[in-house]
CSV table of C-alpha atoms in Angstrom, one decimal:
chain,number,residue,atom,x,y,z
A,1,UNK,CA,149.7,92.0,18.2
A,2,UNK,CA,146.0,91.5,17.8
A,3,UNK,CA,143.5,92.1,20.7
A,4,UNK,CA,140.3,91.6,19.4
A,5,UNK,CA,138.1,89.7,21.5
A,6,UNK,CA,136.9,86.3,20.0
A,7,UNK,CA,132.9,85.5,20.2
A,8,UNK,CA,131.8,83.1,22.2
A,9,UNK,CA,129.4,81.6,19.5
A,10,UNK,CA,132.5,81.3,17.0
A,11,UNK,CA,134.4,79.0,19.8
A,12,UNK,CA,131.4,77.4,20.2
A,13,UNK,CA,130.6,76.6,16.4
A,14,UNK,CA,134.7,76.2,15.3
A,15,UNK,CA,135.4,72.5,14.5
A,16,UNK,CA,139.2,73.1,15.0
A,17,UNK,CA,142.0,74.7,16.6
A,18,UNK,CA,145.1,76.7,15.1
A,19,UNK,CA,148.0,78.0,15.9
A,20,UNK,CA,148.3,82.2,15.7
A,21,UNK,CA,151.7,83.5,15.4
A,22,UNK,CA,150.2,86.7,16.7
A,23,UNK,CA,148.9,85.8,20.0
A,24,UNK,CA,151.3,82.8,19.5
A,25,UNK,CA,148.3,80.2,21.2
A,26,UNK,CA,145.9,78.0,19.7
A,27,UNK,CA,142.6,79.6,18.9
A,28,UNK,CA,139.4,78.0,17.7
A,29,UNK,CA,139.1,78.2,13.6
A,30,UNK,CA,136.5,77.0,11.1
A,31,UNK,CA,137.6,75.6,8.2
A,32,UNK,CA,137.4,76.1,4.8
A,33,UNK,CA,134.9,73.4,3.9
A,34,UNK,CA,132.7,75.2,6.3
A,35,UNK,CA,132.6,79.0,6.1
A,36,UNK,CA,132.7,79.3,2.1
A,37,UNK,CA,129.8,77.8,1.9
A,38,UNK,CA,128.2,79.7,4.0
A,39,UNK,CA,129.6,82.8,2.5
A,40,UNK,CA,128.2,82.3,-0.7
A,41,UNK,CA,124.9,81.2,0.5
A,42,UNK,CA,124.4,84.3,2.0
A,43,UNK,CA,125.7,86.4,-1.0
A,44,UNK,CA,123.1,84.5,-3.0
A,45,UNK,CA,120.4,85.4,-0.4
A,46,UNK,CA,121.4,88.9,-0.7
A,47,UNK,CA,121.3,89.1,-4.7
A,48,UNK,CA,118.1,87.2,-4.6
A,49,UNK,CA,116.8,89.8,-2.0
A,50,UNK,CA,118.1,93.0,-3.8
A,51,UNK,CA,116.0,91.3,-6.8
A,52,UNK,CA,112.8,91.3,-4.7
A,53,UNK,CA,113.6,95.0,-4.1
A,54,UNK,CA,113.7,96.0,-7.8
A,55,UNK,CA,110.9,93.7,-8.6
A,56,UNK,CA,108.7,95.3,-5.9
A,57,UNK,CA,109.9,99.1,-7.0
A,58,UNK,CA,108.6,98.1,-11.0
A,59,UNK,CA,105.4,97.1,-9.0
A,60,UNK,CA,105.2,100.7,-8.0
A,61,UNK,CA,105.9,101.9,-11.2
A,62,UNK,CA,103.2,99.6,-12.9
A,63,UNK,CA,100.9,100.4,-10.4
A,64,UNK,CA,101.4,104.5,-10.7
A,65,UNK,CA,100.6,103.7,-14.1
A,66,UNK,CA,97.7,101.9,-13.8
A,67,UNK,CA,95.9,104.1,-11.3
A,68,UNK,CA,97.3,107.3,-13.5
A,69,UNK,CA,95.4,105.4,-16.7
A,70,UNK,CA,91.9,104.6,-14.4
A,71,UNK,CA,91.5,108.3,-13.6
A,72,UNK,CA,92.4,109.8,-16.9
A,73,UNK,CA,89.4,108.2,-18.2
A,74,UNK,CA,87.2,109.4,-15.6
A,75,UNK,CA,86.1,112.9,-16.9
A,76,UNK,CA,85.6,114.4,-13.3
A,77,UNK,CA,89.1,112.8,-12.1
A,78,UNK,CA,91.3,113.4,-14.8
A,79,UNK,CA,92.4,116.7,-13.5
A,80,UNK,CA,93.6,115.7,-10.7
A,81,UNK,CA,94.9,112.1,-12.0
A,82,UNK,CA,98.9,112.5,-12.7
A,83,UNK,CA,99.0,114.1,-8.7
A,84,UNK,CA,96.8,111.3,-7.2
A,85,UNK,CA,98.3,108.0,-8.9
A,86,UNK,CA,101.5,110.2,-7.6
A,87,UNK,CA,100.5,110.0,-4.2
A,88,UNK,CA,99.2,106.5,-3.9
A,89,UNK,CA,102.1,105.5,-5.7
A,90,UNK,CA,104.6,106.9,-2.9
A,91,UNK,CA,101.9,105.8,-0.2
A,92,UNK,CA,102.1,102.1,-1.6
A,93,UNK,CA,106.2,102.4,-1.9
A,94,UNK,CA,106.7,103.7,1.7
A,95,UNK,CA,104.4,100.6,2.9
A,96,UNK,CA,107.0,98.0,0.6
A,97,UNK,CA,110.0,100.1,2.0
A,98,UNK,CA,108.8,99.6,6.0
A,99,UNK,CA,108.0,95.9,5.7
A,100,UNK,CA,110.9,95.3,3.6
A,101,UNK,CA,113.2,97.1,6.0
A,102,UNK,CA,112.0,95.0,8.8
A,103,UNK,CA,111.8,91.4,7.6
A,104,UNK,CA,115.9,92.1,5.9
A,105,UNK,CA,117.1,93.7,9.3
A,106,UNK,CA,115.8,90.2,11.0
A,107,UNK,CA,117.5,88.4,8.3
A,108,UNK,CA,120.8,90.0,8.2
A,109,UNK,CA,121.3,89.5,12.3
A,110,UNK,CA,120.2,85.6,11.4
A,111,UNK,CA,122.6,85.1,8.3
A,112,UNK,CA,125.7,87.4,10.0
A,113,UNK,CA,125.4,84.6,12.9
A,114,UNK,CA,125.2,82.2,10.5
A,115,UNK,CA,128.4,83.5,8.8
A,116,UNK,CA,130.2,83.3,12.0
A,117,UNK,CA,132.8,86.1,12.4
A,118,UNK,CA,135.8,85.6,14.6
A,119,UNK,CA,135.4,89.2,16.3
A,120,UNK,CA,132.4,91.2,17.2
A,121,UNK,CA,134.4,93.7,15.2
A,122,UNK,CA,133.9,91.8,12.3
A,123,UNK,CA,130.7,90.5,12.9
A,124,UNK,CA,129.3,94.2,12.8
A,125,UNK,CA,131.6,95.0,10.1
A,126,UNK,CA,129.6,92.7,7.6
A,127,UNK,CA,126.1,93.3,9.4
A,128,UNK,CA,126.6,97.2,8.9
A,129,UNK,CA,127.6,96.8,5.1
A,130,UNK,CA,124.8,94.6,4.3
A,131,UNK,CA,122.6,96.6,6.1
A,132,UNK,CA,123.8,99.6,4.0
A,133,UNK,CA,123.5,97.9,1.4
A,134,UNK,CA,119.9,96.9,1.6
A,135,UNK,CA,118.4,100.5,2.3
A,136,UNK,CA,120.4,102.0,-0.5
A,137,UNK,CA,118.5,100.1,-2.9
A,138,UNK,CA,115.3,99.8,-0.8
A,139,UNK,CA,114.5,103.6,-0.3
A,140,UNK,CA,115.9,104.9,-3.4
A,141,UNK,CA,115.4,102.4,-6.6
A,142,UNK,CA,111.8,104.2,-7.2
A,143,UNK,CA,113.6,107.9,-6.7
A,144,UNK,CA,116.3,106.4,-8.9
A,145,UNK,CA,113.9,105.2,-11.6
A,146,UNK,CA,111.8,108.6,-11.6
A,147,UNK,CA,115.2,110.6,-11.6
A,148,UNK,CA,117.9,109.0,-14.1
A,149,UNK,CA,115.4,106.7,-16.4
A,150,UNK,CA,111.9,107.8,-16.6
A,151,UNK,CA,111.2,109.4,-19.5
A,152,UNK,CA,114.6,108.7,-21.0
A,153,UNK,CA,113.0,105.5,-22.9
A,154,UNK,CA,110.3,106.3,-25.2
A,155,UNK,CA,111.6,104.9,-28.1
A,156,UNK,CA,110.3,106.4,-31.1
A,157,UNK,CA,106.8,107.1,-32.5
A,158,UNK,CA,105.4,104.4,-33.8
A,159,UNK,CA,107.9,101.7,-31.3
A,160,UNK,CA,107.2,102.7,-27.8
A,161,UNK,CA,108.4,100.3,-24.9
A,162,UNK,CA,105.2,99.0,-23.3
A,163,UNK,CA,104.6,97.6,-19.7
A,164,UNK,CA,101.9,95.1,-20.3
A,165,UNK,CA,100.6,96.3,-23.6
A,166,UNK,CA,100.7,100.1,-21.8
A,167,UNK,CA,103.0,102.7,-23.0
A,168,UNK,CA,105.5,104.0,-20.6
A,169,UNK,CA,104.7,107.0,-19.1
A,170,UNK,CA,106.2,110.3,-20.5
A,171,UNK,CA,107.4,113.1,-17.7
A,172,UNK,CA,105.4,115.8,-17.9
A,173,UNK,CA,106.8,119.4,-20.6
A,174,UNK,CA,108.7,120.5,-17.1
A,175,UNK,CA,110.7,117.7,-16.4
A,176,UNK,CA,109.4,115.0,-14.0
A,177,UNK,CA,111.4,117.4,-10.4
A,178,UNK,CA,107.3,117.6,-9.1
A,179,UNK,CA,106.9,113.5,-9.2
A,180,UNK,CA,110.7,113.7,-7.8
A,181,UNK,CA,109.9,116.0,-4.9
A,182,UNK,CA,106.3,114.7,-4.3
A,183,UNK,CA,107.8,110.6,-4.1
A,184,UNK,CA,110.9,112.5,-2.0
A,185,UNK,CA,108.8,113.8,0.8
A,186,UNK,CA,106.3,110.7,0.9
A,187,UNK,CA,109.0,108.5,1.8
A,188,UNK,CA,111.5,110.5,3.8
A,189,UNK,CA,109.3,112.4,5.6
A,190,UNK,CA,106.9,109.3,6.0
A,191,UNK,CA,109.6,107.2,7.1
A,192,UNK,CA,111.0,109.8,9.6
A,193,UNK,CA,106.8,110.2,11.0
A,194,UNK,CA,106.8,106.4,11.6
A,195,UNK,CA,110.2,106.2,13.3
A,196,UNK,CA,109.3,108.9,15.2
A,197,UNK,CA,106.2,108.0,16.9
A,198,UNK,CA,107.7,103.7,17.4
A,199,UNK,CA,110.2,105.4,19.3
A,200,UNK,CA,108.9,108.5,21.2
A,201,UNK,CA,105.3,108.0,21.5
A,202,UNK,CA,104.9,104.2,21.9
A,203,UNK,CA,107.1,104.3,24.8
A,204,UNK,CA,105.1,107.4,26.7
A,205,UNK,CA,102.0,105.3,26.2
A,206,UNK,CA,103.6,102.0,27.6
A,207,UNK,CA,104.7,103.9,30.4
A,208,UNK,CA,101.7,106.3,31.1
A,209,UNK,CA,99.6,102.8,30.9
A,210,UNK,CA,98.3,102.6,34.6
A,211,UNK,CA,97.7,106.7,35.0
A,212,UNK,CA,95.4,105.9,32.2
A,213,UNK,CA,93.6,103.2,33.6
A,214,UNK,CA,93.1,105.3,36.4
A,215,UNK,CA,92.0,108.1,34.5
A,216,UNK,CA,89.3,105.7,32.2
A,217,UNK,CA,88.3,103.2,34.8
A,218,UNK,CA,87.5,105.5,38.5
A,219,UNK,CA,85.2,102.7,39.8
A,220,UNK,CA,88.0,100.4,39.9
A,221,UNK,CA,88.9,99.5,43.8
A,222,UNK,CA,92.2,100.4,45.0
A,223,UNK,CA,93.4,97.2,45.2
A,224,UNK,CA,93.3,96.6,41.9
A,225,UNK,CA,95.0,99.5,40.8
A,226,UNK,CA,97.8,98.8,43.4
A,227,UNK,CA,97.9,94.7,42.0
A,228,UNK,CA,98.5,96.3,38.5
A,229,UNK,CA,101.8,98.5,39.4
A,230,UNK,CA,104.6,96.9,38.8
A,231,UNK,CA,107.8,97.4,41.0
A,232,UNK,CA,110.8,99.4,39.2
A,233,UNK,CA,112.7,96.4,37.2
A,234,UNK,CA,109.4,94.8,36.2
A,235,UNK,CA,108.5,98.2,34.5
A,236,UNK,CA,112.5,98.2,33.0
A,237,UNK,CA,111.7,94.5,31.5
A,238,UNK,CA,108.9,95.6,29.7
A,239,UNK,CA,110.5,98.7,27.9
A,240,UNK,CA,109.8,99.0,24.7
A,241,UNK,CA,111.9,97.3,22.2
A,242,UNK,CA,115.0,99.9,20.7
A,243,UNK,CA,114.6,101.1,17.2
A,244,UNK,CA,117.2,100.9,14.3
A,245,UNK,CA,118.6,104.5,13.1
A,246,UNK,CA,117.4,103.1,9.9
């Protein structure tokens, strides 16, 4: 017999009742009419989002090549061109991959509620896979691209592809394993820096806030100081915000 714990919001939203042979008692249900389309609404959201992903990740690749071609002409930068349109490149996907991750994880709490689930089991069921989802194709369709595809479609001479009117870029006699490594370390190590210091150092500075008042204002009067510390809960309300794992 099932003991799952029914959400308040689904009673709430349900438009009718049902009888469960399980729990053998009327429960709140939504019917048909009403969750299916909501179901496919948000699988559409989802494909048109996953879209935006690849579509931003060929802007990376476009853009590597464009900055790669604006050096190579420059005689004094051309050295050191391939390795610099490398790094921006991972410098401008990391940025996508960060706003990205943070507008979809605000979307996928609004659309799950939207959806919703019966159980809070179920609810984070479908918020974990979409989730999943999501960052698998947000942090690694550029790795992806750079280690199944690039280089792997040059045609022929005479009937290259071209981006633009540009010919796709060729990986290097070695094997493109640098670009791999150097786009691999950008983001995951980048990623991992920025997560890092939101939830570790933020928090020290929010916290160590009036010793540093002290510390950069000394003229201020001691009633001033003692106006600005805030009692023990007041300091647990303003906490900083928790972070995702991802």
């Amino acid at each position: 017999m099932s003991t799952a714990q029914i959400r308040p919001t689904y009673t709430q939203n349900c438009d009718k009742w049902k009888y469960n042979p399980r729990t053998q008692r009327n429960e709140p249900c939504m019917s048909s009419k009403k969750r299916y389309p909501r179901y496919i609404t948000t699988f559409v959201s989802i494909l048109i989002i996953l879209a935006c992903v690849i579509i931003f990740a060929l802007a990376v690749i476009v853009y590597d090549l464009a900055v790669y071609l604006a050096l190579f002409d420059n005689p004094q930068m051309s050295k050191y061109a391939k390795w610099l349109s490398t790094i921006s490149a991972g410098v401008m996907s990391l940025t996508l991959i960060i706003i990205m991750s943070k507008y979809y994880t605000k979307f996928a709490i609004t659309m799950t509620e939207w959806e919703n689930h019966k159980t809070q089991v179920e609810y984070e069921n479908n918020l974990t896979i979409r989730r999943y989802i999501f960052e698998v194709f947000n942090f690694y369709s550029s790795l992806a691209y750079i280690g199944f595809f690039k280089g792997k479609v040059n045609g022929y001479p005479g009937h290259h592809p071209r981006v633009f009117g540009v010919k796709m870029e060729d990986c290097p006699p070695g094997g493109c394993i640098s670009e791999l490594a150097t786009q691999m370390a950008i983001i995951l190590a980048g990623k991992q820096f920025i997560f890092t210091f939101s939830q570790f150092v933020i928090p020290i500075i929010i916290s160590n806030k009036t010793n540093c008042l002290k510390k950069f204002k000394p003229n201020l009067k001691k009633k001033e100081i003692v106006k600005k510390v805030k009692t023990p809960w007041e300091r647990d309300y303003l906490l900083a915000d928790t972070r995702d794992v991802f």
